[in-house]
């Protein structure tokens, strides 16, 4: 921000104060969002490093790059870092933090100091996890299944559990802040039906965070107590039932999928109308679908345990309920497509990500139905089919939404435009790289390749697909590094964005870019409905390319 | 000065609630020593729920709050807790049947 | 905030000077008060689910290991447990009264009531410690050389556990080992539940120490006593958790014929 001419008008949250203290002790939700952005990006690349190790190891059938133990640690730490330290905080803690107060027309979140506390708790957890990685790592798989984690593993399970406990606590604080903000801090005239769908989906996410996270917190505490104080709750040799751990773990961890995907859906619900220049089709349905997903998401957890020894009766109930959760997701996909229908669609970078999201999420969701089906699940359980399925949701869904959102709001966050051509190129590379990585894994899984195997020399015919997957992962890596490069570049050299480069609706576009410390010069008064794109002029640049 | 919607409960009512809670505590302890068959569990949990409700309604002012959200939170949390308990029990109550 | 406030902030800063407890981003006290109490209620909701995970474990194991749970539960001290429950209820009363004292502007009453709360909280913790110490002596702490021998001595208990119906010595041994394992689950849950509850009590005592200090400084007025109020909510919640723990752990399996 070298070029900022210091005048009263251009005072914004970035240049309001200088110095490291002004960042580390800030209570400004926008600055905290930036702190989160930096920290989760760091964690993303640590997690990505382990993904790289996994893909390199699987390039050849023999276990030649890593030892078996190293491989176990690599996939465990890849999973835990990506889930708990990247995906769960990604959109809520960065974009949600930055945007929700502005979208509802507030000066800040309801509890700014708790917001800062949540970042410190997150950093405490992340630091502890990195400590755990450095001192030897953890090899339980991201799921910490007992009794392996509580009795047999000789790795740093306690540290990892504690680190994730902290990360969970941080996400509870974030969710709490969001719910109170949405209830209490809305500007005059900002009724519930005028809220952007991004806010609705974050509201639903917060419900899941608040009611699901404490359950995994206590579960991990019990694992710690079982390891350290010899309490016997999950360990069969002390009378416990290991399947109970799985019940409690998945009570959070299935809904956690919605913690990751719902905010992404919120981003898509902002991008699609903006770049189709149309109102969202069926606003109420999309909003209610978010709440429905949050609720029904809690009823399906045992579909992860169909082969773990739960009763058949219970499995049938959970299988049925798992199908149900597809309904609200399908409503959303239908409504986004209907929004684009006959819209004046422009293929800008965020829109490319959004379209990628819709396609990949649909594939991930449909293969999820395969897994909800008892008979098919027995066949593909713990194979690469499952891996491919949840990466279609978590990368194809959550990460694409995150990248799309970062691009959509980058002009607001930084005050600068990113180079559009590079943006589109990166979006296309991510899409191609992603499919090349994970589509072969569906086939591998169907052919029977189990997950978490480090050596498949007994089945060399799996190599071709694995090579494809590794090649795809390298392309995907390029797709991730490109935005990192050009977004940083744009901070200095990007074109000045102006307040509303996309001519988008939403209160966040009505303030300056970057916004002032308290977001608005005066508390806005809302007299219009959400997504009135028919009343908005077309953005300059986009008009040319239509 | 902000207008206050907060309700001030009379100290008499607080003492009354305290008395009821104390009596209920000794009552439930006494009933536990009598054999009512499976109803011991039911009675103990009913008394506990009554006590908890009194604490929530009077001491925590749920009864007096003009705030719809407080009640919504209480109800949805009870619902979610039951979800966890009941759906887990669908497994355990039928797993050992066959 | 910044050294040189932006144009928009200036009137805000002046406006708030008269009301120091009002944070800058709220428009009035009412909004701030409501936000704080809503936040506390949400937090208590997460706490319910936190304990809920352990309650779930308790429910499941009580169902599948019923005889062992009945016998283990009976080994807890009913009198001490009941009295401790009463102590906690007294502490809830003093909290409620102290909030009332703040509401009515009775400054003199606040501090003694809050001190009484802390006192009752500490008594509860002390009694809990006494009980734990007894469990330690009885070898009922899973961490230290757990043994369920004493649960298999009384004729009534042996009957509940089904030991009196086994004649084969090999089968008897196997059953005894099973009782040892299953009652260890009870005590693991007992310590997890009461331990986590006690931890919340310790945190509560810490919070109330600060609150007492604030009350002593005269921080709470009929207009503003939000910290006291939400700390009170927390304390009552911890009380409610115990109101359920008491019957679940001490009472429901105590009947003679179980
Ligand atoms: Cu699932």
PDB file of N, CA, C and O in Angstrom, chain A residues 16 107 109-113 176 179-180 183-185 210-211 214-215 218 221-222 229-233 236-241 244 251 518 521, chain C residues 1-2 4 7-9 12 23-26 31 34-36 38-39 42-43 46 49-50 53-54 56-57 61 65 142-143 181 184-185 188 192 196:
ATOM      1  N   UNK A  16      -5.219   2.518   8.983  1.00  0.00           N
ATOM      2  CA  UNK A  16      -5.661   3.256  10.165  1.00  0.00           C
ATOM      3  C   UNK A  16      -4.577   3.293  11.226  1.00  0.00           C
ATOM      4  O   UNK A  16      -4.405   4.267  11.925  1.00  0.00           O
ATOM      5  N   UNK A 107     -20.909  -2.308  12.727  1.00  0.00           N
ATOM      6  CA  UNK A 107     -19.562  -1.762  12.806  1.00  0.00           C
ATOM      7  C   UNK A 107     -18.540  -2.853  13.047  1.00  0.00           C
ATOM      8  O   UNK A 107     -17.360  -2.709  12.714  1.00  0.00           O
ATOM      9  N   UNK A 109     -18.196  -7.331  14.671  1.00  0.00           N
ATOM     10  CA  UNK A 109     -18.919  -8.463  15.232  1.00  0.00           C
ATOM     11  C   UNK A 109     -19.387  -8.083  16.638  1.00  0.00           C
ATOM     12  O   UNK A 109     -18.900  -7.114  17.236  1.00  0.00           O
ATOM     13  N   UNK A 110     -20.278  -8.886  17.193  1.00  0.00           N
ATOM     14  CA  UNK A 110     -20.833  -8.545  18.504  1.00  0.00           C
ATOM     15  C   UNK A 110     -19.753  -8.530  19.578  1.00  0.00           C
ATOM     16  O   UNK A 110     -19.776  -7.711  20.478  1.00  0.00           O
ATOM     17  N   UNK A 111     -18.805  -9.473  19.493  1.00  0.00           N
ATOM     18  CA  UNK A 111     -17.776  -9.563  20.533  1.00  0.00           C
ATOM     19  C   UNK A 111     -16.392  -9.478  19.893  1.00  0.00           C
ATOM     20  O   UNK A 111     -15.751 -10.508  19.658  1.00  0.00           O
ATOM     21  N   UNK A 112     -15.905  -8.270  19.620  1.00  0.00           N
ATOM     22  CA  UNK A 112     -14.624  -8.139  18.916  1.00  0.00           C
ATOM     23  C   UNK A 112     -13.462  -8.772  19.676  1.00  0.00           C
ATOM     24  O   UNK A 112     -12.573  -9.371  19.065  1.00  0.00           O
ATOM     25  N   UNK A 113     -13.469  -8.664  21.010  1.00  0.00           N
ATOM     26  CA  UNK A 113     -12.324  -9.208  21.749  1.00  0.00           C
ATOM     27  C   UNK A 113     -12.356 -10.732  21.754  1.00  0.00           C
ATOM     28  O   UNK A 113     -11.312 -11.380  21.699  1.00  0.00           O
ATOM     29  N   UNK A 176     -20.213 -18.596  17.676  1.00  0.00           N
ATOM     30  CA  UNK A 176     -20.991 -17.848  18.669  1.00  0.00           C
ATOM     31  C   UNK A 176     -21.093 -16.376  18.283  1.00  0.00           C
ATOM     32  O   UNK A 176     -22.169 -15.776  18.300  1.00  0.00           O
ATOM     33  N   UNK A 179     -23.551 -15.920  15.318  1.00  0.00           N
ATOM     34  CA  UNK A 179     -24.978 -16.019  15.632  1.00  0.00           C
ATOM     35  C   UNK A 179     -25.446 -14.748  16.337  1.00  0.00           C
ATOM     36  O   UNK A 179     -26.467 -14.151  15.975  1.00  0.00           O
ATOM     37  N   UNK A 180     -24.667 -14.313  17.329  1.00  0.00           N
ATOM     38  CA  UNK A 180     -25.081 -13.117  18.063  1.00  0.00           C
ATOM     39  C   UNK A 180     -25.091 -11.911  17.129  1.00  0.00           C
ATOM     40  O   UNK A 180     -26.000 -11.074  17.178  1.00  0.00           O
ATOM     41  N   UNK A 183     -28.143 -11.950  14.958  1.00  0.00           N
ATOM     42  CA  UNK A 183     -29.369 -11.648  15.697  1.00  0.00           C
ATOM     43  C   UNK A 183     -29.428 -10.209  16.170  1.00  0.00           C
ATOM     44  O   UNK A 183     -30.494  -9.600  16.176  1.00  0.00           O
ATOM     45  N   UNK A 184     -28.296  -9.677  16.602  1.00  0.00           N
ATOM     46  CA  UNK A 184     -28.333  -8.437  17.371  1.00  0.00           C
ATOM     47  C   UNK A 184     -27.815  -7.210  16.649  1.00  0.00           C
ATOM     48  O   UNK A 184     -28.071  -6.104  17.073  1.00  0.00           O
ATOM     49  N   UNK A 185     -27.028  -7.406  15.597  1.00  0.00           N
ATOM     50  CA  UNK A 185     -26.297  -6.261  15.061  1.00  0.00           C
ATOM     51  C   UNK A 185     -26.798  -5.817  13.690  1.00  0.00           C
ATOM     52  O   UNK A 185     -26.135  -5.039  13.023  1.00  0.00           O
ATOM     53  N   UNK A 210     -21.556 -24.705  16.910  1.00  0.00           N
ATOM     54  CA  UNK A 210     -21.882 -24.583  18.329  1.00  0.00           C
ATOM     55  C   UNK A 210     -22.336 -25.907  18.922  1.00  0.00           C
ATOM     56  O   UNK A 210     -22.023 -26.216  20.063  1.00  0.00           O
ATOM     57  N   UNK A 211     -23.093 -26.677  18.155  1.00  0.00           N
ATOM     58  CA  UNK A 211     -23.679 -27.879  18.748  1.00  0.00           C
ATOM     59  C   UNK A 211     -22.867 -29.134  18.453  1.00  0.00           C
ATOM     60  O   UNK A 211     -23.000 -30.132  19.155  1.00  0.00           O
ATOM     61  N   UNK A 214     -18.464 -29.160  20.466  1.00  0.00           N
ATOM     62  CA  UNK A 214     -18.202 -29.601  21.848  1.00  0.00           C
ATOM     63  C   UNK A 214     -18.182 -31.114  21.992  1.00  0.00           C
ATOM     64  O   UNK A 214     -17.490 -31.636  22.872  1.00  0.00           O
ATOM     65  N   UNK A 215     -18.912 -31.815  21.130  1.00  0.00           N
ATOM     66  CA  UNK A 215     -18.935 -33.275  21.266  1.00  0.00           C
ATOM     67  C   UNK A 215     -17.578 -33.870  20.880  1.00  0.00           C
ATOM     68  O   UNK A 215     -17.051 -34.751  21.571  1.00  0.00           O
ATOM     69  N   UNK A 218     -15.053 -33.118  23.762  1.00  0.00           N
ATOM     70  CA  UNK A 218     -15.054 -34.019  24.917  1.00  0.00           C
ATOM     71  C   UNK A 218     -14.543 -35.400  24.499  1.00  0.00           C
ATOM     72  O   UNK A 218     -13.851 -36.075  25.268  1.00  0.00           O
ATOM     73  N   UNK A 221     -10.906 -35.234  24.544  1.00  0.00           N
ATOM     74  CA  UNK A 221     -10.461 -35.182  25.938  1.00  0.00           C
ATOM     75  C   UNK A 221     -10.491 -36.587  26.543  1.00  0.00           C
ATOM     76  O   UNK A 221      -9.567 -36.995  27.258  1.00  0.00           O
ATOM     77  N   UNK A 222     -11.540 -37.336  26.240  1.00  0.00           N
ATOM     78  CA  UNK A 222     -11.629 -38.692  26.795  1.00  0.00           C
ATOM     79  C   UNK A 222     -10.499 -39.577  26.254  1.00  0.00           C
ATOM     80  O   UNK A 222      -9.955 -40.415  26.977  1.00  0.00           O
ATOM     81  N   UNK A 229      -4.427 -41.033  31.889  1.00  0.00           N
ATOM     82  CA  UNK A 229      -4.861 -41.398  33.233  1.00  0.00           C
ATOM     83  C   UNK A 229      -5.454 -42.794  33.293  1.00  0.00           C
ATOM     84  O   UNK A 229      -6.029 -43.198  34.305  1.00  0.00           O
ATOM     85  N   UNK A 230      -5.380 -43.522  32.179  1.00  0.00           N
ATOM     86  CA  UNK A 230      -5.797 -44.909  32.199  1.00  0.00           C
ATOM     87  C   UNK A 230      -7.303 -45.083  32.384  1.00  0.00           C
ATOM     88  O   UNK A 230      -7.760 -46.152  32.767  1.00  0.00           O
ATOM     89  N   UNK A 231      -8.102 -44.021  32.165  1.00  0.00           N
ATOM     90  CA  UNK A 231      -9.541 -44.221  32.201  1.00  0.00           C
ATOM     91  C   UNK A 231      -9.919 -45.156  31.056  1.00  0.00           C
ATOM     92  O   UNK A 231      -9.377 -45.033  29.966  1.00  0.00           O
ATOM     93  N   UNK A 232     -10.846 -46.089  31.314  1.00  0.00           N
ATOM     94  CA  UNK A 232     -11.198 -47.024  30.241  1.00  0.00           C
ATOM     95  C   UNK A 232     -12.565 -46.725  29.687  1.00  0.00           C
ATOM     96  O   UNK A 232     -13.561 -47.190  30.207  1.00  0.00           O
ATOM     97  N   UNK A 233     -12.636 -45.910  28.647  1.00  0.00           N
ATOM     98  CA  UNK A 233     -13.951 -45.598  28.117  1.00  0.00           C
ATOM     99  C   UNK A 233     -14.137 -46.158  26.712  1.00  0.00           C
ATOM    100  O   UNK A 233     -15.213 -46.614  26.358  1.00  0.00           O
ATOM    101  N   UNK A 236     -11.395 -51.684  24.675  1.00  0.00           N
ATOM    102  CA  UNK A 236     -12.082 -52.932  25.019  1.00  0.00           C
ATOM    103  C   UNK A 236     -11.377 -53.718  26.124  1.00  0.00           C
ATOM    104  O   UNK A 236     -12.043 -54.409  26.896  1.00  0.00           O
ATOM    105  N   UNK A 237     -10.056 -53.613  26.220  1.00  0.00           N
ATOM    106  CA  UNK A 237      -9.390 -54.392  27.267  1.00  0.00           C
ATOM    107  C   UNK A 237      -9.704 -53.826  28.640  1.00  0.00           C
ATOM    108  O   UNK A 237      -9.449 -54.459  29.654  1.00  0.00           O
ATOM    109  N   UNK A 238     -10.261 -52.623  28.699  1.00  0.00           N
ATOM    110  CA  UNK A 238     -10.709 -52.065  29.975  1.00  0.00           C
ATOM    111  C   UNK A 238     -12.223 -51.918  29.990  1.00  0.00           C
ATOM    112  O   UNK A 238     -12.764 -51.079  30.690  1.00  0.00           O
ATOM    113  N   UNK A 239     -12.894 -52.712  29.171  1.00  0.00           N
ATOM    114  CA  UNK A 239     -14.349 -52.734  29.217  1.00  0.00           C
ATOM    115  C   UNK A 239     -15.038 -51.757  28.284  1.00  0.00           C
ATOM    116  O   UNK A 239     -16.255 -51.747  28.186  1.00  0.00           O
ATOM    117  N   UNK A 240     -14.271 -50.907  27.598  1.00  0.00           N
ATOM    118  CA  UNK A 240     -14.898 -49.896  26.757  1.00  0.00           C
ATOM    119  C   UNK A 240     -15.325 -50.440  25.410  1.00  0.00           C
ATOM    120  O   UNK A 240     -15.006 -51.560  25.037  1.00  0.00           O
ATOM    121  N   UNK A 241     -16.058 -49.608  24.676  1.00  0.00           N
ATOM    122  CA  UNK A 241     -16.508 -49.996  23.349  1.00  0.00           C
ATOM    123  C   UNK A 241     -15.906 -49.025  22.338  1.00  0.00           C
ATOM    124  O   UNK A 241     -16.251 -47.850  22.341  1.00  0.00           O
ATOM    125  N   UNK A 244     -18.184 -46.742  20.329  1.00  0.00           N
ATOM    126  CA  UNK A 244     -18.737 -45.524  20.939  1.00  0.00           C
ATOM    127  C   UNK A 244     -17.903 -44.312  20.531  1.00  0.00           C
ATOM    128  O   UNK A 244     -18.433 -43.236  20.262  1.00  0.00           O
ATOM    129  N   UNK A 251     -20.469 -37.880  15.237  1.00  0.00           N
ATOM    130  CA  UNK A 251     -21.550 -36.935  15.564  1.00  0.00           C
ATOM    131  C   UNK A 251     -21.102 -35.516  15.239  1.00  0.00           C
ATOM    132  O   UNK A 251     -21.892 -34.685  14.818  1.00  0.00           O
ATOM    133  N   UNK A 518     -14.601   1.236  10.942  1.00  0.00           N
ATOM    134  CA  UNK A 518     -15.926   0.831  11.419  1.00  0.00           C
ATOM    135  C   UNK A 518     -16.895   0.564  10.278  1.00  0.00           C
ATOM    136  O   UNK A 518     -18.106   0.666  10.437  1.00  0.00           O
ATOM    137  N   UNK A 521     -19.440   4.946   7.122  1.00  0.00           N
ATOM    138  CA  UNK A 521     -19.364   6.278   7.701  1.00  0.00           C
ATOM    139  C   UNK A 521     -20.577   6.521   8.584  1.00  0.00           C
ATOM    140  O   UNK A 521     -20.486   7.096   9.649  1.00  0.00           O
TER     141      UNK A 521
ATOM    142  N   UNK C   1      -8.163   2.299  19.735  1.00  0.00           N
ATOM    143  CA  UNK C   1      -8.524   2.806  18.416  1.00  0.00           C
ATOM    144  C   UNK C   1      -7.390   3.658  17.873  1.00  0.00           C
ATOM    145  O   UNK C   1      -6.374   3.826  18.517  1.00  0.00           O
ATOM    146  N   UNK C   2      -7.593   4.228  16.717  1.00  0.00           N
ATOM    147  CA  UNK C   2      -6.475   4.915  16.087  1.00  0.00           C
ATOM    148  C   UNK C   2      -6.203   6.247  16.774  1.00  0.00           C
ATOM    149  O   UNK C   2      -7.053   6.808  17.462  1.00  0.00           O
ATOM    150  N   UNK C   4      -5.548   9.174  15.346  1.00  0.00           N
ATOM    151  CA  UNK C   4      -6.324  10.237  14.723  1.00  0.00           C
ATOM    152  C   UNK C   4      -7.576   9.630  14.119  1.00  0.00           C
ATOM    153  O   UNK C   4      -7.540   9.043  13.055  1.00  0.00           O
ATOM    154  N   UNK C   7     -13.077  10.618  10.171  1.00  0.00           N
ATOM    155  CA  UNK C   7     -14.154  11.594  10.339  1.00  0.00           C
ATOM    156  C   UNK C   7     -15.391  10.962  10.966  1.00  0.00           C
ATOM    157  O   UNK C   7     -15.981  11.500  11.879  1.00  0.00           O
ATOM    158  N   UNK C   8     -15.713   9.773  10.481  1.00  0.00           N
ATOM    159  CA  UNK C   8     -16.937   9.132  10.936  1.00  0.00           C
ATOM    160  C   UNK C   8     -16.923   8.772  12.411  1.00  0.00           C
ATOM    161  O   UNK C   8     -17.973   8.633  13.018  1.00  0.00           O
ATOM    162  N   UNK C   9     -15.722   8.593  12.979  1.00  0.00           N
ATOM    163  CA  UNK C   9     -15.697   8.084  14.346  1.00  0.00           C
ATOM    164  C   UNK C   9     -15.883   9.175  15.390  1.00  0.00           C
ATOM    165  O   UNK C   9     -16.283   8.880  16.504  1.00  0.00           O
ATOM    166  N   UNK C  12     -18.913   9.529  17.501  1.00  0.00           N
ATOM    167  CA  UNK C  12     -19.081   8.294  18.249  1.00  0.00           C
ATOM    168  C   UNK C  12     -18.278   8.336  19.532  1.00  0.00           C
ATOM    169  O   UNK C  12     -18.773   8.013  20.609  1.00  0.00           O
ATOM    170  N   UNK C  23     -19.413  -0.435  24.680  1.00  0.00           N
ATOM    171  CA  UNK C  23     -18.379  -0.621  23.674  1.00  0.00           C
ATOM    172  C   UNK C  23     -18.789   0.076  22.375  1.00  0.00           C
ATOM    173  O   UNK C  23     -19.971   0.207  22.073  1.00  0.00           O
ATOM    174  N   UNK C  24     -17.758   0.494  21.623  1.00  0.00           N
ATOM    175  CA  UNK C  24     -17.989   1.403  20.506  1.00  0.00           C
ATOM    176  C   UNK C  24     -18.926   0.886  19.431  1.00  0.00           C
ATOM    177  O   UNK C  24     -19.587   1.639  18.760  1.00  0.00           O
ATOM    178  N   UNK C  25     -18.979  -0.449  19.246  1.00  0.00           N
ATOM    179  CA  UNK C  25     -19.708  -0.938  18.087  1.00  0.00           C
ATOM    180  C   UNK C  25     -21.175  -1.208  18.373  1.00  0.00           C
ATOM    181  O   UNK C  25     -21.915  -1.612  17.509  1.00  0.00           O
ATOM    182  N   UNK C  26     -21.600  -1.000  19.620  1.00  0.00           N
ATOM    183  CA  UNK C  26     -23.021  -1.159  19.921  1.00  0.00           C
ATOM    184  C   UNK C  26     -23.701   0.195  19.870  1.00  0.00           C
ATOM    185  O   UNK C  26     -23.094   1.220  20.176  1.00  0.00           O
ATOM    186  N   UNK C  31     -28.783  -3.098  23.458  1.00  0.00           N
ATOM    187  CA  UNK C  31     -28.233  -3.998  22.451  1.00  0.00           C
ATOM    188  C   UNK C  31     -27.042  -4.764  23.020  1.00  0.00           C
ATOM    189  O   UNK C  31     -26.902  -5.965  22.826  1.00  0.00           O
ATOM    190  N   UNK C  34     -28.269  -7.399  25.609  1.00  0.00           N
ATOM    191  CA  UNK C  34     -28.888  -8.539  24.945  1.00  0.00           C
ATOM    192  C   UNK C  34     -27.853  -9.396  24.251  1.00  0.00           C
ATOM    193  O   UNK C  34     -27.941 -10.619  24.258  1.00  0.00           O
ATOM    194  N   UNK C  35     -26.872  -8.745  23.628  1.00  0.00           N
ATOM    195  CA  UNK C  35     -25.848  -9.500  22.916  1.00  0.00           C
ATOM    196  C   UNK C  35     -25.064 -10.364  23.895  1.00  0.00           C
ATOM    197  O   UNK C  35     -24.822 -11.547  23.655  1.00  0.00           O
ATOM    198  N   UNK C  36     -24.708  -9.779  25.053  1.00  0.00           N
ATOM    199  CA  UNK C  36     -23.911 -10.534  26.007  1.00  0.00           C
ATOM    200  C   UNK C  36     -24.686 -11.720  26.551  1.00  0.00           C
ATOM    201  O   UNK C  36     -24.154 -12.836  26.645  1.00  0.00           O
ATOM    202  N   UNK C  38     -27.255 -13.265  25.155  1.00  0.00           N
ATOM    203  CA  UNK C  38     -27.428 -14.254  24.086  1.00  0.00           C
ATOM    204  C   UNK C  38     -26.150 -15.061  23.887  1.00  0.00           C
ATOM    205  O   UNK C  38     -26.175 -16.291  23.742  1.00  0.00           O
ATOM    206  N   UNK C  39     -25.016 -14.366  23.902  1.00  0.00           N
ATOM    207  CA  UNK C  39     -23.741 -15.063  23.749  1.00  0.00           C
ATOM    208  C   UNK C  39     -23.532 -16.094  24.839  1.00  0.00           C
ATOM    209  O   UNK C  39     -23.118 -17.221  24.583  1.00  0.00           O
ATOM    210  N   UNK C  42     -25.744 -19.118  24.290  1.00  0.00           N
ATOM    211  CA  UNK C  42     -25.209 -19.984  23.230  1.00  0.00           C
ATOM    212  C   UNK C  42     -24.046 -20.800  23.761  1.00  0.00           C
ATOM    213  O   UNK C  42     -23.916 -21.997  23.493  1.00  0.00           O
ATOM    214  N   UNK C  43     -23.196 -20.142  24.550  1.00  0.00           N
ATOM    215  CA  UNK C  43     -22.056 -20.857  25.099  1.00  0.00           C
ATOM    216  C   UNK C  43     -22.532 -21.994  26.002  1.00  0.00           C
ATOM    217  O   UNK C  43     -22.000 -23.111  25.953  1.00  0.00           O
ATOM    218  N   UNK C  46     -23.396 -24.931  24.007  1.00  0.00           N
ATOM    219  CA  UNK C  46     -22.255 -25.788  23.639  1.00  0.00           C
ATOM    220  C   UNK C  46     -21.810 -26.612  24.841  1.00  0.00           C
ATOM    221  O   UNK C  46     -21.404 -27.759  24.686  1.00  0.00           O
ATOM    222  N   UNK C  49     -23.749 -29.763  25.120  1.00  0.00           N
ATOM    223  CA  UNK C  49     -23.295 -30.812  24.210  1.00  0.00           C
ATOM    224  C   UNK C  49     -21.959 -31.380  24.664  1.00  0.00           C
ATOM    225  O   UNK C  49     -21.659 -32.555  24.438  1.00  0.00           O
ATOM    226  N   UNK C  50     -21.141 -30.549  25.294  1.00  0.00           N
ATOM    227  CA  UNK C  50     -19.848 -31.018  25.804  1.00  0.00           C
ATOM    228  C   UNK C  50     -20.068 -32.107  26.848  1.00  0.00           C
ATOM    229  O   UNK C  50     -19.507 -33.200  26.765  1.00  0.00           O
ATOM    230  N   UNK C  53     -21.703 -35.502  25.425  1.00  0.00           N
ATOM    231  CA  UNK C  53     -20.884 -36.618  24.944  1.00  0.00           C
ATOM    232  C   UNK C  53     -20.651 -37.638  26.048  1.00  0.00           C
ATOM    233  O   UNK C  53     -20.757 -38.854  25.833  1.00  0.00           O
ATOM    234  N   UNK C  54     -20.390 -37.144  27.260  1.00  0.00           N
ATOM    235  CA  UNK C  54     -20.150 -38.072  28.365  1.00  0.00           C
ATOM    236  C   UNK C  54     -21.449 -38.714  28.835  1.00  0.00           C
ATOM    237  O   UNK C  54     -21.480 -39.897  29.172  1.00  0.00           O
ATOM    238  N   UNK C  56     -23.869 -39.413  26.976  1.00  0.00           N
ATOM    239  CA  UNK C  56     -24.138 -40.438  25.972  1.00  0.00           C
ATOM    240  C   UNK C  56     -23.376 -41.710  26.329  1.00  0.00           C
ATOM    241  O   UNK C  56     -23.945 -42.809  26.334  1.00  0.00           O
ATOM    242  N   UNK C  57     -22.096 -41.564  26.653  1.00  0.00           N
ATOM    243  CA  UNK C  57     -21.312 -42.727  27.052  1.00  0.00           C
ATOM    244  C   UNK C  57     -21.912 -43.392  28.273  1.00  0.00           C
ATOM    245  O   UNK C  57     -22.063 -44.619  28.334  1.00  0.00           O
ATOM    246  N   UNK C  61     -23.330 -47.286  28.258  1.00  0.00           N
ATOM    247  CA  UNK C  61     -22.707 -48.328  29.074  1.00  0.00           C
ATOM    248  C   UNK C  61     -23.640 -48.790  30.176  1.00  0.00           C
ATOM    249  O   UNK C  61     -23.610 -49.951  30.573  1.00  0.00           O
ATOM    250  N   UNK C  65     -24.012 -52.604  30.435  1.00  0.00           N
ATOM    251  CA  UNK C  65     -23.350 -53.179  31.620  1.00  0.00           C
ATOM    252  C   UNK C  65     -24.187 -52.903  32.862  1.00  0.00           C
ATOM    253  O   UNK C  65     -23.678 -52.487  33.899  1.00  0.00           O
ATOM    254  N   UNK C 142      -9.514 -45.588  38.274  1.00  0.00           N
ATOM    255  CA  UNK C 142      -8.905 -46.411  37.229  1.00  0.00           C
ATOM    256  C   UNK C 142      -7.416 -46.136  37.045  1.00  0.00           C
ATOM    257  O   UNK C 142      -6.674 -47.021  36.620  1.00  0.00           O
ATOM    258  N   UNK C 143      -6.978 -44.922  37.360  1.00  0.00           N
ATOM    259  CA  UNK C 143      -5.574 -44.588  37.140  1.00  0.00           C
ATOM    260  C   UNK C 143      -4.651 -45.355  38.078  1.00  0.00           C
ATOM    261  O   UNK C 143      -3.559 -45.769  37.689  1.00  0.00           O
ATOM    262  N   UNK C 181     -13.689 -55.233  34.571  1.00  0.00           N
ATOM    263  CA  UNK C 181     -13.606 -54.343  33.412  1.00  0.00           C
ATOM    264  C   UNK C 181     -14.788 -53.387  33.355  1.00  0.00           C
ATOM    265  O   UNK C 181     -14.634 -52.186  33.167  1.00  0.00           O
ATOM    266  N   UNK C 184     -14.941 -50.777  35.913  1.00  0.00           N
ATOM    267  CA  UNK C 184     -13.923 -49.766  35.618  1.00  0.00           C
ATOM    268  C   UNK C 184     -14.474 -48.708  34.654  1.00  0.00           C
ATOM    269  O   UNK C 184     -14.136 -47.531  34.761  1.00  0.00           O
ATOM    270  N   UNK C 185     -15.337 -49.148  33.735  1.00  0.00           N
ATOM    271  CA  UNK C 185     -15.972 -48.179  32.838  1.00  0.00           C
ATOM    272  C   UNK C 185     -16.841 -47.217  33.648  1.00  0.00           C
ATOM    273  O   UNK C 185     -16.823 -46.009  33.418  1.00  0.00           O
ATOM    274  N   UNK C 188     -14.533 -44.859  35.361  1.00  0.00           N
ATOM    275  CA  UNK C 188     -13.928 -43.937  34.396  1.00  0.00           C
ATOM    276  C   UNK C 188     -14.900 -42.808  34.086  1.00  0.00           C
ATOM    277  O   UNK C 188     -14.524 -41.633  34.076  1.00  0.00           O
ATOM    278  N   UNK C 192     -14.575 -38.921  34.880  1.00  0.00           N
ATOM    279  CA  UNK C 192     -14.620 -37.966  33.774  1.00  0.00           C
ATOM    280  C   UNK C 192     -15.720 -36.934  34.027  1.00  0.00           C
ATOM    281  O   UNK C 192     -15.503 -35.729  33.879  1.00  0.00           O
ATOM    282  N   UNK C 196     -14.832 -33.235  35.179  1.00  0.00           N
ATOM    283  CA  UNK C 196     -15.120 -32.130  34.266  1.00  0.00           C
ATOM    284  C   UNK C 196     -16.043 -31.120  34.945  1.00  0.00           C
ATOM    285  O   UNK C 196     -15.898 -29.912  34.764  1.00  0.00           O
TER     286      UNK C 196
END
